[in-house]
Amino acid sequence: MSSGTFSSPLFVRRAAYIVQEIASPADAIDFLNEWPEDRRDRIYEAALGACFDAYNGRKPASAARKAVFRFAKQVAILEDATSAMQWLAACMSGSGKAQV
């Protein structure tokens, strides 16, 4: 089994202020398995299948990335990579200590 990684990560919105990075078929499988069952459709199933195929070495990681991209775009959770990276950089620049 070889999961590989995507050439560039995808960023998806999990909630109003939560953005998740998906950088590999394994990340995508974890994300898709948590997707609500009542919102699963053919595009979801195709994305999950492509991710399992890439994880098991039957398809390239690029095919899984493309399928997850299409799914995320269809359900309107795809985040712009530039915006997501700026947000992550801002979060990581702090010391993590509360300021008083």
Tab-separated table of N, CA and C in Angstrom:
chain	number	residue	atom	x	y	z
A	1	MET	N	0.832	-1.189	0.000
A	1	MET	CA	0.000	0.000	0.000
A	1	MET	C	0.869	1.243	0.000
A	2	SER	N	0.487	2.184	-0.840
A	2	SER	CA	1.234	3.433	-0.894
A	2	SER	C	0.262	4.575	-1.104
A	3	SER	N	0.185	5.463	-0.137
A	3	SER	CA	-0.799	6.534	-0.247
A	3	SER	C	-0.289	7.703	-1.067
A	4	GLY	N	1.029	7.934	-1.116
A	4	GLY	CA	1.553	9.074	-1.844
A	4	GLY	C	1.030	10.378	-1.267
A	5	THR	N	1.393	11.456	-1.900
A	5	THR	CA	0.884	12.765	-1.494
A	5	THR	C	0.432	13.515	-2.735
A	6	PHE	N	-0.401	14.494	-2.508
A	6	PHE	CA	-0.862	15.322	-3.613
A	6	PHE	C	0.246	16.297	-4.010
A	7	SER	N	0.260	16.705	-5.269
A	7	SER	CA	1.256	17.670	-5.739
A	7	SER	C	1.122	18.991	-4.999
A	8	SER	N	-0.080	19.320	-4.632
A	8	SER	CA	-0.348	20.479	-3.776
A	8	SER	C	-1.586	20.148	-2.955
A	9	PRO	N	-1.610	20.582	-1.705
A	9	PRO	CA	-2.748	20.221	-0.849
A	9	PRO	C	-4.026	20.947	-1.263
A	10	LEU	N	-5.131	20.370	-0.872
A	10	LEU	CA	-6.435	21.011	-1.016
A	10	LEU	C	-6.842	21.516	0.363
A	11	PHE	N	-7.614	22.577	0.388
A	11	PHE	CA	-8.120	23.107	1.643
A	11	PHE	C	-9.641	23.125	1.565
A	12	VAL	N	-10.270	22.555	2.570
A	12	VAL	CA	-11.730	22.483	2.614
A	12	VAL	C	-12.232	23.088	3.912
A	13	ARG	N	-13.394	23.679	3.838
A	13	ARG	CA	-14.032	24.287	5.009
A	13	ARG	C	-14.865	23.228	5.712
A	14	ARG	N	-14.510	22.945	6.951
A	14	ARG	CA	-15.253	21.966	7.756
A	14	ARG	C	-16.395	22.627	8.514
A	15	ALA	N	-16.213	23.872	8.893
A	15	ALA	CA	-17.215	24.646	9.617
A	15	ALA	C	-16.914	26.111	9.329
A	16	ALA	N	-17.684	26.998	9.932
A	16	ALA	CA	-17.556	28.426	9.637
A	16	ALA	C	-16.122	28.929	9.734
A	17	TYR	N	-15.397	28.543	10.756
A	17	TYR	CA	-14.038	29.043	10.947
A	17	TYR	C	-12.999	27.940	11.014
A	18	ILE	N	-13.306	26.789	10.444
A	18	ILE	CA	-12.363	25.672	10.468
A	18	ILE	C	-12.053	25.258	9.039
A	19	VAL	N	-10.769	25.340	8.689
A	19	VAL	CA	-10.305	24.920	7.375
A	19	VAL	C	-9.359	23.745	7.577
A	20	GLN	N	-9.552	22.699	6.790
A	20	GLN	CA	-8.716	21.498	6.900
A	20	GLN	C	-7.879	21.348	5.643
A	21	GLU	N	-6.624	21.010	5.841
A	21	GLU	CA	-5.718	20.718	4.735
A	21	GLU	C	-5.813	19.228	4.406
A	22	ILE	N	-5.935	18.932	3.122
A	22	ILE	CA	-5.939	17.551	2.646
A	22	ILE	C	-4.751	17.413	1.702
A	23	ALA	N	-3.740	16.650	2.135
A	23	ALA	CA	-2.488	16.567	1.396
A	23	ALA	C	-2.201	15.195	0.804
A	24	SER	N	-3.092	14.237	1.036
A	24	SER	CA	-2.853	12.873	0.550
A	24	SER	C	-4.172	12.116	0.445
A	25	PRO	N	-4.163	10.988	-0.251
A	25	PRO	CA	-5.368	10.164	-0.285
A	25	PRO	C	-5.808	9.727	1.116
A	26	ALA	N	-4.858	9.452	2.008
A	26	ALA	CA	-5.220	9.053	3.376
A	26	ALA	C	-5.950	10.182	4.097
A	27	ASP	N	-5.461	11.421	3.939
A	27	ASP	CA	-6.156	12.579	4.531
A	27	ASP	C	-7.568	12.684	3.975
A	28	ALA	N	-7.686	12.494	2.665
A	28	ALA	CA	-8.996	12.614	2.014
A	28	ALA	C	-9.954	11.530	2.494
A	29	ILE	N	-9.459	10.315	2.666
A	29	ILE	CA	-10.302	9.219	3.153
A	29	ILE	C	-10.826	9.558	4.545
A	30	ASP	N	-9.948	10.051	5.405
A	30	ASP	CA	-10.376	10.435	6.755
A	30	ASP	C	-11.467	11.502	6.689
A	31	PHE	N	-11.256	12.513	5.856
A	31	PHE	CA	-12.226	13.595	5.716
A	31	PHE	C	-13.551	13.067	5.159
A	32	LEU	N	-13.487	12.295	4.100
A	32	LEU	CA	-14.703	11.805	3.456
A	32	LEU	C	-15.480	10.827	4.346
A	33	ASN	N	-14.778	10.043	5.138
A	33	ASN	CA	-15.474	9.116	6.044
A	33	ASN	C	-16.284	9.847	7.105
A	34	GLU	N	-15.913	11.083	7.395
A	34	GLU	CA	-16.655	11.875	8.382
A	34	GLU	C	-17.801	12.676	7.750
A	35	TRP	N	-17.914	12.639	6.438
A	35	TRP	CA	-18.960	13.381	5.750
A	35	TRP	C	-20.322	12.792	6.117
A	36	PRO	N	-21.324	13.650	6.382
A	36	PRO	CA	-22.651	13.139	6.783
A	36	PRO	C	-23.249	12.183	5.742
A	37	GLU	N	-23.750	11.073	6.217
A	37	GLU	CA	-24.291	10.047	5.324
A	37	GLU	C	-25.435	10.560	4.458
A	38	ASP	N	-26.248	11.449	4.989
A	38	ASP	CA	-27.392	11.955	4.222
A	38	ASP	C	-26.976	12.943	3.132
A	39	ARG	N	-25.699	13.315	3.092
A	39	ARG	CA	-25.203	14.236	2.057
A	39	ARG	C	-24.284	13.536	1.055
A	40	ARG	N	-24.205	12.226	1.117
A	40	ARG	CA	-23.355	11.468	0.210
A	40	ARG	C	-24.105	11.189	-1.096
A	41	ASP	N	-23.393	11.367	-2.203
A	41	ASP	CA	-23.992	11.133	-3.513
A	41	ASP	C	-22.967	10.455	-4.419
A	42	ARG	N	-23.232	10.441	-5.721
A	42	ARG	CA	-22.328	9.767	-6.663
A	42	ARG	C	-20.950	10.420	-6.707
A	43	ILE	N	-20.903	11.731	-6.643
A	43	ILE	CA	-19.604	12.417	-6.684
A	43	ILE	C	-18.816	12.101	-5.417
A	44	TYR	N	-19.492	12.024	-4.290
A	44	TYR	CA	-18.847	11.616	-3.039
A	44	TYR	C	-18.278	10.203	-3.197
A	45	GLU	N	-19.102	9.286	-3.681
A	45	GLU	CA	-18.673	7.890	-3.835
A	45	GLU	C	-17.492	7.781	-4.798
A	46	ALA	N	-17.519	8.559	-5.880
A	46	ALA	CA	-16.413	8.544	-6.837
A	46	ALA	C	-15.129	9.061	-6.189
A	47	ALA	N	-15.246	10.113	-5.401
A	47	ALA	CA	-14.071	10.677	-4.728
A	47	ALA	C	-13.505	9.670	-3.726
A	48	LEU	N	-14.367	9.067	-2.937
A	48	LEU	CA	-13.906	8.093	-1.950
A	48	LEU	C	-13.259	6.892	-2.642
A	49	GLY	N	-13.876	6.419	-3.702
A	49	GLY	CA	-13.312	5.287	-4.451
A	49	GLY	C	-11.953	5.617	-5.049
A	50	ALA	N	-11.819	6.808	-5.610
A	50	ALA	CA	-10.537	7.221	-6.187
A	50	ALA	C	-9.466	7.317	-5.112
A	51	CYS	N	-9.849	7.775	-3.932
A	51	CYS	CA	-8.888	7.885	-2.832
A	51	CYS	C	-8.431	6.508	-2.362
A	52	PHE	N	-9.358	5.566	-2.243
A	52	PHE	CA	-8.980	4.207	-1.859
A	52	PHE	C	-8.087	3.574	-2.932
A	53	ASP	N	-8.417	3.801	-4.208
A	53	ASP	CA	-7.594	3.259	-5.287
A	53	ASP	C	-6.180	3.850	-5.255
A	54	ALA	N	-6.073	5.142	-4.995
A	54	ALA	CA	-4.753	5.771	-4.916
A	54	ALA	C	-4.007	5.277	-3.681
A	55	TYR	N	-4.705	5.152	-2.582
A	55	TYR	CA	-4.078	4.669	-1.348
A	55	TYR	C	-3.511	3.259	-1.532
A	56	ASN	N	-4.231	2.430	-2.281
A	56	ASN	CA	-3.812	1.050	-2.515
A	56	ASN	C	-2.893	0.895	-3.724
A	57	GLY	N	-2.519	2.016	-4.365
A	57	GLY	CA	-1.581	1.978	-5.477
A	57	GLY	C	-2.180	1.627	-6.822
A	58	ARG	N	-3.506	1.598	-6.927
A	58	ARG	CA	-4.159	1.267	-8.199
A	58	ARG	C	-4.355	2.479	-9.090
A	59	LYS	N	-4.285	3.681	-8.510
A	59	LYS	CA	-4.401	4.935	-9.268
A	59	LYS	C	-3.359	5.899	-8.725
A	60	PRO	N	-2.975	6.889	-9.520
A	60	PRO	CA	-2.037	7.890	-9.006
A	60	PRO	C	-2.743	8.835	-8.024
A	61	ALA	N	-1.962	9.421	-7.145
A	61	ALA	CA	-2.514	10.373	-6.178
A	61	ALA	C	-3.197	11.532	-6.888
A	62	SER	N	-2.725	11.876	-8.076
A	62	SER	CA	-3.328	12.991	-8.822
A	62	SER	C	-4.793	12.721	-9.175
A	63	ALA	N	-5.136	11.459	-9.425
A	63	ALA	CA	-6.532	11.113	-9.731
A	63	ALA	C	-7.407	11.303	-8.495
A	64	ALA	N	-6.884	10.939	-7.338
A	64	ALA	CA	-7.627	11.133	-6.092
A	64	ALA	C	-7.800	12.618	-5.809
A	65	ARG	N	-6.728	13.394	-6.014
A	65	ARG	CA	-6.808	14.838	-5.766
A	65	ARG	C	-7.871	15.476	-6.652
A	66	LYS	N	-7.879	15.085	-7.914
A	66	LYS	CA	-8.851	15.635	-8.867
A	66	LYS	C	-10.283	15.298	-8.438
A	67	ALA	N	-10.499	14.077	-7.987
A	67	ALA	CA	-11.838	13.651	-7.558
A	67	ALA	C	-12.281	14.397	-6.297
A	68	VAL	N	-11.371	14.571	-5.352
A	68	VAL	CA	-11.704	15.303	-4.124
A	68	VAL	C	-11.949	16.778	-4.454
A	69	PHE	N	-11.165	17.331	-5.359
A	69	PHE	CA	-11.364	18.716	-5.801
A	69	PHE	C	-12.776	18.891	-6.355
A	70	ARG	N	-13.183	17.988	-7.247
A	70	ARG	CA	-14.527	18.070	-7.840
A	70	ARG	C	-15.615	17.963	-6.768
A	71	PHE	N	-15.435	17.040	-5.843
A	71	PHE	CA	-16.403	16.872	-4.763
A	71	PHE	C	-16.498	18.141	-3.922
A	72	ALA	N	-15.359	18.656	-3.485
A	72	ALA	CA	-15.345	19.845	-2.627
A	72	ALA	C	-15.943	21.051	-3.342
A	73	LYS	N	-15.668	21.166	-4.619
A	73	LYS	CA	-16.232	22.279	-5.391
A	73	LYS	C	-17.750	22.128	-5.512
A	74	GLN	N	-18.219	20.914	-5.761
A	74	GLN	CA	-19.656	20.677	-5.922
A	74	GLN	C	-20.427	21.000	-4.650
A	75	VAL	N	-19.871	20.671	-3.489
A	75	VAL	CA	-20.582	20.913	-2.229
A	75	VAL	C	-20.201	22.261	-1.601
A	76	ALA	N	-19.439	23.057	-2.350
A	76	ALA	CA	-19.088	24.437	-1.965
A	76	ALA	C	-18.314	24.524	-0.648
A	77	ILE	N	-17.316	23.631	-0.491
A	77	ILE	CA	-16.471	23.691	0.702
A	77	ILE	C	-15.002	23.901	0.342
A	78	LEU	N	-14.720	24.052	-0.954
A	78	LEU	CA	-13.346	24.241	-1.396
A	78	LEU	C	-12.889	25.643	-1.026
A	79	GLU	N	-11.731	25.718	-0.384
A	79	GLU	CA	-11.153	27.005	0.004
A	79	GLU	C	-9.987	27.334	-0.915
A	80	ASP	N	-9.808	28.598	-1.198
A	80	ASP	CA	-8.683	29.059	-1.991
A	80	ASP	C	-7.394	28.792	-1.222
A	81	ALA	N	-6.422	28.164	-1.871
A	81	ALA	CA	-5.173	27.803	-1.198
A	81	ALA	C	-4.433	29.025	-0.673
A	82	THR	N	-4.433	30.118	-1.417
A	82	THR	CA	-3.723	31.328	-0.992
A	82	THR	C	-4.322	31.875	0.291
A	83	SER	N	-5.628	31.960	0.344
A	83	SER	CA	-6.299	32.457	1.549
A	83	SER	C	-6.049	31.536	2.731
A	84	ALA	N	-6.130	30.227	2.492
A	84	ALA	CA	-5.931	29.264	3.573
A	84	ALA	C	-4.506	29.333	4.106
A	85	MET	N	-3.527	29.481	3.227
A	85	MET	CA	-2.128	29.543	3.664
A	85	MET	C	-1.869	30.811	4.480
A	86	GLN	N	-2.473	31.934	4.088
A	86	GLN	CA	-2.318	33.170	4.850
A	86	GLN	C	-2.924	33.013	6.238
A	87	TRP	N	-4.065	32.359	6.314
A	87	TRP	CA	-4.726	32.136	7.595
A	87	TRP	C	-3.863	31.239	8.487
A	88	LEU	N	-3.318	30.164	7.897
A	88	LEU	CA	-2.463	29.264	8.672
A	88	LEU	C	-1.204	29.973	9.158
A	89	ALA	N	-0.610	30.800	8.325
A	89	ALA	CA	0.600	31.527	8.709
A	89	ALA	C	0.306	32.480	9.861
A	90	ALA	N	-0.834	33.134	9.813
A	90	ALA	CA	-1.206	34.059	10.885
A	90	ALA	C	-1.413	33.311	12.198
A	91	CYS	N	-2.007	32.134	12.127
A	91	CYS	CA	-2.237	31.334	13.335
A	91	CYS	C	-0.932	30.834	13.923
A	92	MET	N	0.021	30.497	13.079
A	92	MET	CA	1.285	29.932	13.545
A	92	MET	C	2.266	30.980	14.029
A	93	SER	N	2.046	32.257	13.707
A	93	SER	CA	2.996	33.301	14.077
A	93	SER	C	2.894	33.709	15.539
A	94	GLY	N	1.799	33.396	16.186
A	94	GLY	CA	1.619	33.755	17.597
A	94	GLY	C	2.396	32.832	18.512
A	95	SER	N	2.596	33.269	19.730
A	95	SER	CA	3.343	32.468	20.700
A	95	SER	C	2.474	31.399	21.335
A	96	GLY	N	1.164	31.557	21.201
A	96	GLY	CA	0.257	30.602	21.819
A	96	GLY	C	-0.105	30.974	23.236
A	97	LYS	N	0.488	32.052	23.736
A	97	LYS	CA	0.212	32.506	25.104
A	97	LYS	C	-0.841	33.582	25.080
A	98	ALA	N	-1.695	33.569	26.071
A	98	ALA	CA	-2.710	34.598	26.177
A	98	ALA	C	-2.049	35.909	26.594
A	99	GLN	N	-2.484	36.967	25.981
A	99	GLN	CA	-1.916	38.266	26.307
A	99	GLN	C	-2.888	39.029	27.184
A	100	VAL	N	-2.387	39.642	28.249
A	100	VAL	CA	-3.225	40.408	29.168
A	100	VAL	C	-2.824	41.848	29.202
